[in-house]
mmCIF file of C-alpha atoms and ligand atoms in Angstrom:
data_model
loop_
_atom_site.group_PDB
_atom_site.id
_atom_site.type_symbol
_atom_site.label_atom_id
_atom_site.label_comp_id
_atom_site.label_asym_id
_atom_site.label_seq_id
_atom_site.Cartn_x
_atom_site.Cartn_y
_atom_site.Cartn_z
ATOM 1 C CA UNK T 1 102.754 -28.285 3.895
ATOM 2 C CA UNK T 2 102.788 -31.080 5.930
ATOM 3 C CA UNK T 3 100.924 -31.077 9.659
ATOM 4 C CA UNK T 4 103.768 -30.126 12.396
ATOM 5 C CA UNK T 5 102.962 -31.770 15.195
ATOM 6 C CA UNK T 6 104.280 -29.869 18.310
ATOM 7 C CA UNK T 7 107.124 -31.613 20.305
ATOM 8 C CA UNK T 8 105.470 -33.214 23.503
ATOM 9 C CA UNK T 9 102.619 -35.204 21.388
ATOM 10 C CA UNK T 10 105.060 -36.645 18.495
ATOM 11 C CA UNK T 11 105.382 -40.195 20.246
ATOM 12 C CA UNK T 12 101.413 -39.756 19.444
ATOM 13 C CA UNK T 13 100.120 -41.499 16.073
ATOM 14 C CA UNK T 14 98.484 -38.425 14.458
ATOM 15 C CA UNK T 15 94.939 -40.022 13.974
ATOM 16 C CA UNK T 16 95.401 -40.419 17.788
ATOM 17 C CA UNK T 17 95.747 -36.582 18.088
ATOM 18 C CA UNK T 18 92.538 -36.194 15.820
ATOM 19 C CA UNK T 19 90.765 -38.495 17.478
ATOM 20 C CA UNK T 20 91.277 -36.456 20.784
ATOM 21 C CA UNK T 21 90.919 -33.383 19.141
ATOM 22 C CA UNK T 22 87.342 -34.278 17.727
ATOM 23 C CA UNK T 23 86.140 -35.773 21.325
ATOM 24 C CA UNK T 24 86.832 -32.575 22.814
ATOM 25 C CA UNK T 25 84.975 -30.637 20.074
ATOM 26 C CA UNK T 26 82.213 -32.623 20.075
ATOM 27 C CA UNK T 27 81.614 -32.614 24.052
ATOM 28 C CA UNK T 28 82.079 -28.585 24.073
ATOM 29 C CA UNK T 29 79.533 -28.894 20.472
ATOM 30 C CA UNK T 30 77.205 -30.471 22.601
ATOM 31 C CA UNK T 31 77.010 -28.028 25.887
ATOM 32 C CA UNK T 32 76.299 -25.192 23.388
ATOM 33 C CA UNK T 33 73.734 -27.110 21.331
ATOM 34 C CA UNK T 34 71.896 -27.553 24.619
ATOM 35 C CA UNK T 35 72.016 -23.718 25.879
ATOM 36 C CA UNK T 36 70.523 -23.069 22.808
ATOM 37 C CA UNK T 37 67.680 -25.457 23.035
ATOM 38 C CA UNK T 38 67.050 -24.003 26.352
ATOM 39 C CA UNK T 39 66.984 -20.108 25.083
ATOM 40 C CA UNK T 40 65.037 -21.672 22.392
ATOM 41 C CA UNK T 41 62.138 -23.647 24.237
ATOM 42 C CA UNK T 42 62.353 -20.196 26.737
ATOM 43 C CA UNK T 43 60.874 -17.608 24.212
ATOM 44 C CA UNK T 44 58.166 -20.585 22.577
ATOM 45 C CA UNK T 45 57.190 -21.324 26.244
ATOM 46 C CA UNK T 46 53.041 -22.253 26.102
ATOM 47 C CA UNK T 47 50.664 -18.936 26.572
ATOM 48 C CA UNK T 48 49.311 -18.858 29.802
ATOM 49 C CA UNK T 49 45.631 -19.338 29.398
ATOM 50 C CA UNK T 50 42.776 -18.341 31.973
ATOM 51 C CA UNK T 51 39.559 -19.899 30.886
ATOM 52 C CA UNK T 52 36.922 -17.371 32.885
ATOM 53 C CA UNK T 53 33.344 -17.510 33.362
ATOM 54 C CA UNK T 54 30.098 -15.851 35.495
ATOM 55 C CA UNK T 55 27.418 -17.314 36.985
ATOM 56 C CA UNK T 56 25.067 -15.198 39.170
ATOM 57 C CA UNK T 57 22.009 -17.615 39.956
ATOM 58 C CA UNK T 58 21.029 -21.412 40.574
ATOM 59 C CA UNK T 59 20.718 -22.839 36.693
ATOM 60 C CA UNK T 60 19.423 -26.576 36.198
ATOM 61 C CA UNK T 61 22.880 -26.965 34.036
ATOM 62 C CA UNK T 62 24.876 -25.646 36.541
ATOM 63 C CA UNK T 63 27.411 -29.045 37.447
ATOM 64 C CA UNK T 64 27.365 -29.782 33.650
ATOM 65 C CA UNK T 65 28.561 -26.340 32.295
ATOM 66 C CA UNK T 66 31.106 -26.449 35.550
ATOM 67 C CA UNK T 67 32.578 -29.445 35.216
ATOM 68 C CA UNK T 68 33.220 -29.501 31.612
ATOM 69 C CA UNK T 69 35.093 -26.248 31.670
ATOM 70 C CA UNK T 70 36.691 -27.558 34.974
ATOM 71 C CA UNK T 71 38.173 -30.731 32.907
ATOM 72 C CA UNK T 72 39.340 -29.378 30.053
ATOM 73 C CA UNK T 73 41.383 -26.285 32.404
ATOM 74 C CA UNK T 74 43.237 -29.084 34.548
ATOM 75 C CA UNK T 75 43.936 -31.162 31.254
ATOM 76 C CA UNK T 76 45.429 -28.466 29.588
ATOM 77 C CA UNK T 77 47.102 -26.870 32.902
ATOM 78 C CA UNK T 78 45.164 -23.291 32.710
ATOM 79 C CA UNK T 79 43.595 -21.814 35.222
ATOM 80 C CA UNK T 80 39.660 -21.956 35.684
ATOM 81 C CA UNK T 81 37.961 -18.938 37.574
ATOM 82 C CA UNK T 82 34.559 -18.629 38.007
ATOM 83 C CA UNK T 83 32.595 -15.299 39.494
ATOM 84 C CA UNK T 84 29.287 -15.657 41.042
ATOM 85 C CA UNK T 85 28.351 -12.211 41.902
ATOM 86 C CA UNK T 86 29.038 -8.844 40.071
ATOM 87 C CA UNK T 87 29.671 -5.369 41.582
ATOM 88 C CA UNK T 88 29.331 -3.765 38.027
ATOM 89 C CA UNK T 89 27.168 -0.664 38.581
ATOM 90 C CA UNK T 90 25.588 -1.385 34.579
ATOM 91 C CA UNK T 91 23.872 -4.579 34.119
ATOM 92 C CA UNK T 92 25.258 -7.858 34.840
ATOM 93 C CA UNK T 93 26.412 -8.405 31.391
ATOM 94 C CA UNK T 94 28.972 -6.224 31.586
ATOM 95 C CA UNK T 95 30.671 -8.032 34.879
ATOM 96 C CA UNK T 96 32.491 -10.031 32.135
ATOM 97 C CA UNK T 97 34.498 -6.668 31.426
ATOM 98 C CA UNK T 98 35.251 -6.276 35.108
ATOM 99 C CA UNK T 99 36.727 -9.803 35.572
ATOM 100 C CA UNK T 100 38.887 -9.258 32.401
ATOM 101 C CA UNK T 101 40.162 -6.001 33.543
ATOM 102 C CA UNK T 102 40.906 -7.586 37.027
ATOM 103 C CA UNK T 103 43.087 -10.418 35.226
ATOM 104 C CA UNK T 104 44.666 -8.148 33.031
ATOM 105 C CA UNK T 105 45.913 -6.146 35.714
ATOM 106 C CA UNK T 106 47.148 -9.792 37.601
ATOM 107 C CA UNK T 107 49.450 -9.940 34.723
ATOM 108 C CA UNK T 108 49.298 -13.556 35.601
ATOM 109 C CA UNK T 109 47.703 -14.540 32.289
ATOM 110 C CA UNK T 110 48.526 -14.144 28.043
ATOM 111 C CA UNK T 111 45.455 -14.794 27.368
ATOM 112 C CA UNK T 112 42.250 -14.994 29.031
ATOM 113 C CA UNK T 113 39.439 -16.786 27.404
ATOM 114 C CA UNK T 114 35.852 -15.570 28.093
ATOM 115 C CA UNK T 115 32.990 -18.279 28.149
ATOM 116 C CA UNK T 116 29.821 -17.497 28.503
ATOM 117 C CA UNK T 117 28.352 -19.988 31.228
ATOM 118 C CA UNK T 118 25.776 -21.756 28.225
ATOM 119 C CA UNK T 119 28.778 -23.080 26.505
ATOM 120 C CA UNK T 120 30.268 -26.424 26.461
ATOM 121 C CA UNK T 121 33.634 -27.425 24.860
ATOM 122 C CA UNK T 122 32.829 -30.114 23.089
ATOM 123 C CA UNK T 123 36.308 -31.553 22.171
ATOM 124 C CA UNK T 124 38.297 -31.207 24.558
ATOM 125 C CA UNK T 125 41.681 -32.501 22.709
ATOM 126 C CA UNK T 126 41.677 -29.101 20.796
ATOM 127 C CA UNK T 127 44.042 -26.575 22.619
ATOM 128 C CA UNK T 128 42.960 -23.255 23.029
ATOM 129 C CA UNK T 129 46.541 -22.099 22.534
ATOM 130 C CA UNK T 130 47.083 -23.607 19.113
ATOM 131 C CA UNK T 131 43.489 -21.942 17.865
ATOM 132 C CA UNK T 132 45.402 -18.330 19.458
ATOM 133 C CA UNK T 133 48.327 -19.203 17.666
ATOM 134 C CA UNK T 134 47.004 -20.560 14.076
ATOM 135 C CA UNK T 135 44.717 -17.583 14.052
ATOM 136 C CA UNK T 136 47.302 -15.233 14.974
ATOM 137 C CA UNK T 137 49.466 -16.945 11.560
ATOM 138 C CA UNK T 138 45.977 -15.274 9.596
ATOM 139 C CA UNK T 139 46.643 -11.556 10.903
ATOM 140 C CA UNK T 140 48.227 -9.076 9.093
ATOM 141 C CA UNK T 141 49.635 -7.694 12.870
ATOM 142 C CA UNK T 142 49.822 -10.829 14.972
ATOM 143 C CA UNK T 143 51.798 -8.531 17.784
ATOM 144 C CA UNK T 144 49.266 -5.917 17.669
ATOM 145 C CA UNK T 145 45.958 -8.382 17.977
ATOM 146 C CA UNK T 146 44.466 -8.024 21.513
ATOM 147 C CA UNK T 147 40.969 -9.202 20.566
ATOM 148 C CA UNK T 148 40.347 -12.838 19.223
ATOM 149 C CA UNK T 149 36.667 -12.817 18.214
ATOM 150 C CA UNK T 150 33.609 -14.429 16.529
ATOM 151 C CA UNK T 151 30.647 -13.720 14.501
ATOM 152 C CA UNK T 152 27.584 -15.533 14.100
ATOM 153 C CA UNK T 153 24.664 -14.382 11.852
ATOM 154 C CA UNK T 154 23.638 -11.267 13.303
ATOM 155 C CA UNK T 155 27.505 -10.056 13.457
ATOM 156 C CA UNK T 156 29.673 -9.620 16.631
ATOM 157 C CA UNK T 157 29.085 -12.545 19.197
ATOM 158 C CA UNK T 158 30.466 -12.386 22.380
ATOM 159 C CA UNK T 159 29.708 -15.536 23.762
ATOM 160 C CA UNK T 160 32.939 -16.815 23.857
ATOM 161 C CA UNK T 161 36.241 -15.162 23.156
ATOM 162 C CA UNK T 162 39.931 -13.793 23.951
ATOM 163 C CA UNK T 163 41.537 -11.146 25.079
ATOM 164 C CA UNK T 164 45.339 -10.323 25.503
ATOM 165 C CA UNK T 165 46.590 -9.983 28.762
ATOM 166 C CA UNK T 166 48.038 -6.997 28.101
ATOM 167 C CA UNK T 167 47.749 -3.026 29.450
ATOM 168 C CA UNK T 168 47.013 -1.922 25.964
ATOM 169 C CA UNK T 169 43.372 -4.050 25.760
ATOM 170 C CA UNK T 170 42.192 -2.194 29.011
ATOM 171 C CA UNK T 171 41.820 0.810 26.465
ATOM 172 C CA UNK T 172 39.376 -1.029 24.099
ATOM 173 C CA UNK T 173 37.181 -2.329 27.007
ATOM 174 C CA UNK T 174 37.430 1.486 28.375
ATOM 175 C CA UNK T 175 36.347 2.629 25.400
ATOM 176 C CA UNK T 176 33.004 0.247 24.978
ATOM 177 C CA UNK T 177 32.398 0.909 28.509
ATOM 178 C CA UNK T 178 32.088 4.935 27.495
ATOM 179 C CA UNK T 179 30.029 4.090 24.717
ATOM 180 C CA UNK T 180 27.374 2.758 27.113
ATOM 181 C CA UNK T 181 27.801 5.132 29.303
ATOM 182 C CA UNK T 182 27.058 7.977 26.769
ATOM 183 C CA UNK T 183 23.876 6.102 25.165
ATOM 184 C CA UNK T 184 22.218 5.500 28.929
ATOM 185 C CA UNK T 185 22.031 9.197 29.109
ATOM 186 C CA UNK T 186 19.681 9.259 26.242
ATOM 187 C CA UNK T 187 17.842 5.977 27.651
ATOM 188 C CA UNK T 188 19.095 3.459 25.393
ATOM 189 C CA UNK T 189 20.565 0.943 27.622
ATOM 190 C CA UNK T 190 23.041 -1.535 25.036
ATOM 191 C CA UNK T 191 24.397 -4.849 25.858
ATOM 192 C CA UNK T 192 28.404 -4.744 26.011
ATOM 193 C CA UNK T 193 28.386 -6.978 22.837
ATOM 194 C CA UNK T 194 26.224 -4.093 21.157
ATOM 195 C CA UNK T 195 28.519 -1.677 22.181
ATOM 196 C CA UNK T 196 31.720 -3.909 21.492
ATOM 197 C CA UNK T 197 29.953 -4.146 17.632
ATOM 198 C CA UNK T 198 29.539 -0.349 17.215
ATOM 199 C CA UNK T 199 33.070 1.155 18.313
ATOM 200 C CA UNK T 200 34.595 -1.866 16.331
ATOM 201 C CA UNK T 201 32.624 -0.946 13.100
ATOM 202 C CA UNK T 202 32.424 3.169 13.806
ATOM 203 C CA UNK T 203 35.454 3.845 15.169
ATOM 204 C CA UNK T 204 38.204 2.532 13.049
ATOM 205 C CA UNK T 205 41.463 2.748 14.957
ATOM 206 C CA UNK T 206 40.140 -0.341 16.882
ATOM 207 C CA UNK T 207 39.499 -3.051 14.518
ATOM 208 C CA UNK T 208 43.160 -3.321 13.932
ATOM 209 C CA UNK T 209 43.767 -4.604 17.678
ATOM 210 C CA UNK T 210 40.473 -7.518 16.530
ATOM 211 C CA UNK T 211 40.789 -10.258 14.505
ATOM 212 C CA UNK T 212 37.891 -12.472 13.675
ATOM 213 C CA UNK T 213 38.548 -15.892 13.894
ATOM 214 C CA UNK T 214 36.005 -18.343 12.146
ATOM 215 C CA UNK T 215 32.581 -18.992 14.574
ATOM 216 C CA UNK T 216 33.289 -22.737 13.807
ATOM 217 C CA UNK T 217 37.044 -22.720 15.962
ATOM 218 C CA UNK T 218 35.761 -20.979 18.731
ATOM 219 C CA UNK T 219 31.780 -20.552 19.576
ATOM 220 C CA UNK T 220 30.017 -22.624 17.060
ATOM 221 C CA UNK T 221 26.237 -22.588 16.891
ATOM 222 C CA UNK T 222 24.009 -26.201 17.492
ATOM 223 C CA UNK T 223 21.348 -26.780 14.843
ATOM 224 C CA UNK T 224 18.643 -25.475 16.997
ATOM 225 C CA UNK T 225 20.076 -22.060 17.311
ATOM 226 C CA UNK T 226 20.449 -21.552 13.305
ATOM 227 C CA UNK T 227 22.218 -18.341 13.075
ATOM 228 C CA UNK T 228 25.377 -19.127 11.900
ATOM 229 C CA UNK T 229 28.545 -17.044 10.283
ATOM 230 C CA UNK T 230 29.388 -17.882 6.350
ATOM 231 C CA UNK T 231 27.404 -18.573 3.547
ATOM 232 C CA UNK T 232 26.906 -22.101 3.753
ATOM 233 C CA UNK T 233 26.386 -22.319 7.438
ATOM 234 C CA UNK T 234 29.946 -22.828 7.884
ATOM 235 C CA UNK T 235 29.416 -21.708 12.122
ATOM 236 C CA UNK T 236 26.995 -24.910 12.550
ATOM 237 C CA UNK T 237 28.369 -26.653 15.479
ATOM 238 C CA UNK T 238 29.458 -31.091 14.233
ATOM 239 C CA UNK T 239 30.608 -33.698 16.518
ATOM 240 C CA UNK T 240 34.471 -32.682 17.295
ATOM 241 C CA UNK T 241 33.764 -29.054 16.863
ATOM 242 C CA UNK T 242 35.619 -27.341 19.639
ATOM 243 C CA UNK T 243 32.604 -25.306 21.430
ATOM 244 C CA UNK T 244 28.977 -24.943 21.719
ATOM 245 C CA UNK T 245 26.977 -22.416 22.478
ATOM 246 C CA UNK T 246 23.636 -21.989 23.180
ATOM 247 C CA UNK T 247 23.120 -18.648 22.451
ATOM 248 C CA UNK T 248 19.456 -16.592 22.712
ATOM 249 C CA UNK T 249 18.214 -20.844 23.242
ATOM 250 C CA UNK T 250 15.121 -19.541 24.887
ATOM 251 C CA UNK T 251 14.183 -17.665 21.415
ATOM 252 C CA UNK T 252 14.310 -20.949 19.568
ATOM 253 C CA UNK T 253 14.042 -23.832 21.927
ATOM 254 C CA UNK T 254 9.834 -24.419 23.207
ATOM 255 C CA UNK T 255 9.069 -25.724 26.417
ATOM 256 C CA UNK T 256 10.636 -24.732 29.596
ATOM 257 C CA UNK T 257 14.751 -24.389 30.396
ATOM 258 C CA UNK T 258 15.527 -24.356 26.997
ATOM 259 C CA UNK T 259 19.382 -23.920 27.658
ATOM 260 C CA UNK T 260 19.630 -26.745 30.203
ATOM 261 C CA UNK T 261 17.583 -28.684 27.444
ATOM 262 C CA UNK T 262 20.659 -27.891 25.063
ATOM 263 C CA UNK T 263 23.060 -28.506 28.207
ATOM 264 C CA UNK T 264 21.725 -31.800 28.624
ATOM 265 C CA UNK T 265 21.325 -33.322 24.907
ATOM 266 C CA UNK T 266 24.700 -31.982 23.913
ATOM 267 C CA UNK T 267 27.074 -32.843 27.298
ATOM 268 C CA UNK T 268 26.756 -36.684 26.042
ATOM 269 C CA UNK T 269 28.383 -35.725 22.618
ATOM 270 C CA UNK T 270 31.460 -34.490 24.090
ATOM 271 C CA UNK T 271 34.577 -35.796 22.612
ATOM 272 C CA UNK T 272 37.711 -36.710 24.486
ATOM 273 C CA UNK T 273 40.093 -37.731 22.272
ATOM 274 C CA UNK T 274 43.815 -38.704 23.621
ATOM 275 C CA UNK T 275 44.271 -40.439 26.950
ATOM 276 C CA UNK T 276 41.247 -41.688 27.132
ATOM 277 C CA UNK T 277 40.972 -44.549 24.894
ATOM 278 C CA UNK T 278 41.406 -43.000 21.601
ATOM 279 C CA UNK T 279 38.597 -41.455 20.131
ATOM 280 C CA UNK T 280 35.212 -41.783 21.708
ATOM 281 C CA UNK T 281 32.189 -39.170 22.665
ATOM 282 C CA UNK T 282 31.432 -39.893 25.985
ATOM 283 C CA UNK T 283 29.368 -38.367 29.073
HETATM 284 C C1 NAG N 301 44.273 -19.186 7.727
HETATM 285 O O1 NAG N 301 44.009 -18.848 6.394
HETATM 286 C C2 NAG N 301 43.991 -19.948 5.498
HETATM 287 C C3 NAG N 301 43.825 -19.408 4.094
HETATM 288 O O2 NAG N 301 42.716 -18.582 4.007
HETATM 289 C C4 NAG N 301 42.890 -20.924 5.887
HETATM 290 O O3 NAG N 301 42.870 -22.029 5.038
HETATM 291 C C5 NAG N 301 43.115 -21.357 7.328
HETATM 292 O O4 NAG N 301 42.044 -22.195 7.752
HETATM 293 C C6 NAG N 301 43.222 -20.147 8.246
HETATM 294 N N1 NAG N 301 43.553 -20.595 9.587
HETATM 295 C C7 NAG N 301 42.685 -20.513 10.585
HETATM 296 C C8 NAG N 301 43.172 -20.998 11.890
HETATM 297 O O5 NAG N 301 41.558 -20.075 10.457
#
């Protein structure tokens, strides 16, 4: 049956009428198209990352290890806090805990990145949110990951990882927290990266909120400082690797300031990739 054209438009060619009829579709196509890129771009909107870090006493290093982190926050539009004195009544090692807790419960924050202060990042064109986000691809429970951590040869390292800005990862630091509490009674006073290690590996209900991402994409280990994760050294830190860290330095480094040593050699192999001339180490 042929088209019936109602009475008003019929002194309208019918390709006219279509013509019309597909403008309109195409302009109200268009506005819905665009609410849906906007719902769209809402729920992928970028983690919000604070990089944090501690540093309690005058260190020869200190503008180096500052200003790198410094940089790479205001390139990459995170925030950058840095404590330099602890109230935590165990030793200062476990201040880190108390400035994740405090951020936590800002609930400004997805994801808050823990540094220790002998770190550098070493490229700083790598985001931290794409390492969350490929590693999170890897995990059997992306949703249910609050821990992002490394290992280096000795096991746990906690020089430099992530935690979820979420309530629920206030119970994992709680618990680590008690574990120290509980061996300082019987005079055995742990570091929280020993106790981290032991309620991961003894108590198993944790380890499925921690997911170990490669040393290499996160905390990788310079040459001097050979303990690194995988068999074939795989954790050994290489020009465009993502972070340093000079962990334990003053057990392998001779002379004096072996850290600020490390800080000082390595700070001039920093890579800066985009927006800055293409690629180039440079400082
Ligand atoms: C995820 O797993 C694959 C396969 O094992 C691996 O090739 C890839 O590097 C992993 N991604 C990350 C970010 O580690």
């Amino acid at each position: 049956m042929a088209l019936r054209i109602p009475r008003p438009f019929k002194r309208y060619p019918r390709a006219t009428i279509l013509l019309i009829a597909i403008f309109f579709f195409a302009i109200w196509n268009s506005f819905t198209i665009r609410n849906k890129l906007a719902d769209h771009v809402q729920s992928y909107r970028e983690p919000r990352v604070a990089i944090i870090t501690l540093v309690t006493d005058e260190k020869s290093y200190m503008h180096a290890s500052l200003k790198n982190k410094d940089y790479y926050a205001r390139r990459h539009k995170h925030d950058f806090i840095v404590d330099y004195e602890t109230h935590s009544e165990r030793s200062v090692v476990w201040a880190k805990f108390d400035m994740i807790e405090r951020l936590i419960k800002s609930n400004k924050y997805d994801w808050i990145w823990w540094m220790d202060f002998d770190t550098l990042i070493t490229n700083t064109d790598i985001k931290i949110t794409d390492v969350i986000r490929e590693n999170l691809k890897n995990a059997t429970n992306p949703g249910q990951i609050d821990y992002l951590l490394t290992h280096d040869c000795n096991g746990l390292n906690s020089g430099s990882y992530l935690v979820r800005g979420h309530a629920r990862s206030l119970s994992f630091i709680d618990r680590v927290r008690g574990w120290h509490d509980v061996e300082e009674v019987a005079h055995n006073y742990l570091s929280e990266q020993d106790c981290m290690a032991a309620v991961l590996k003894q108590e198993s209900g944790y380890k499925y909120y921690a997911y170990k991402v490669p040393q290499f994409q996160l905390n990788a280990f310079p040459e001097e400082i050979g303990c690194y994760e995988g068999p074939n050294g795989e954790g050994k830190w290489k020009v465009g690797a993502f972070v340093i860290h000079f962990a334990g330095a003053w057990a392998h480094v001779r002379g004096d300031d072996p850290t600020g040593q490390l800080m000082r050699k390595y700070k001039d192999l920093v890579v800066h990739a985009r927006g800055e001339g293409g690629d180039r180490v440079s400082r």
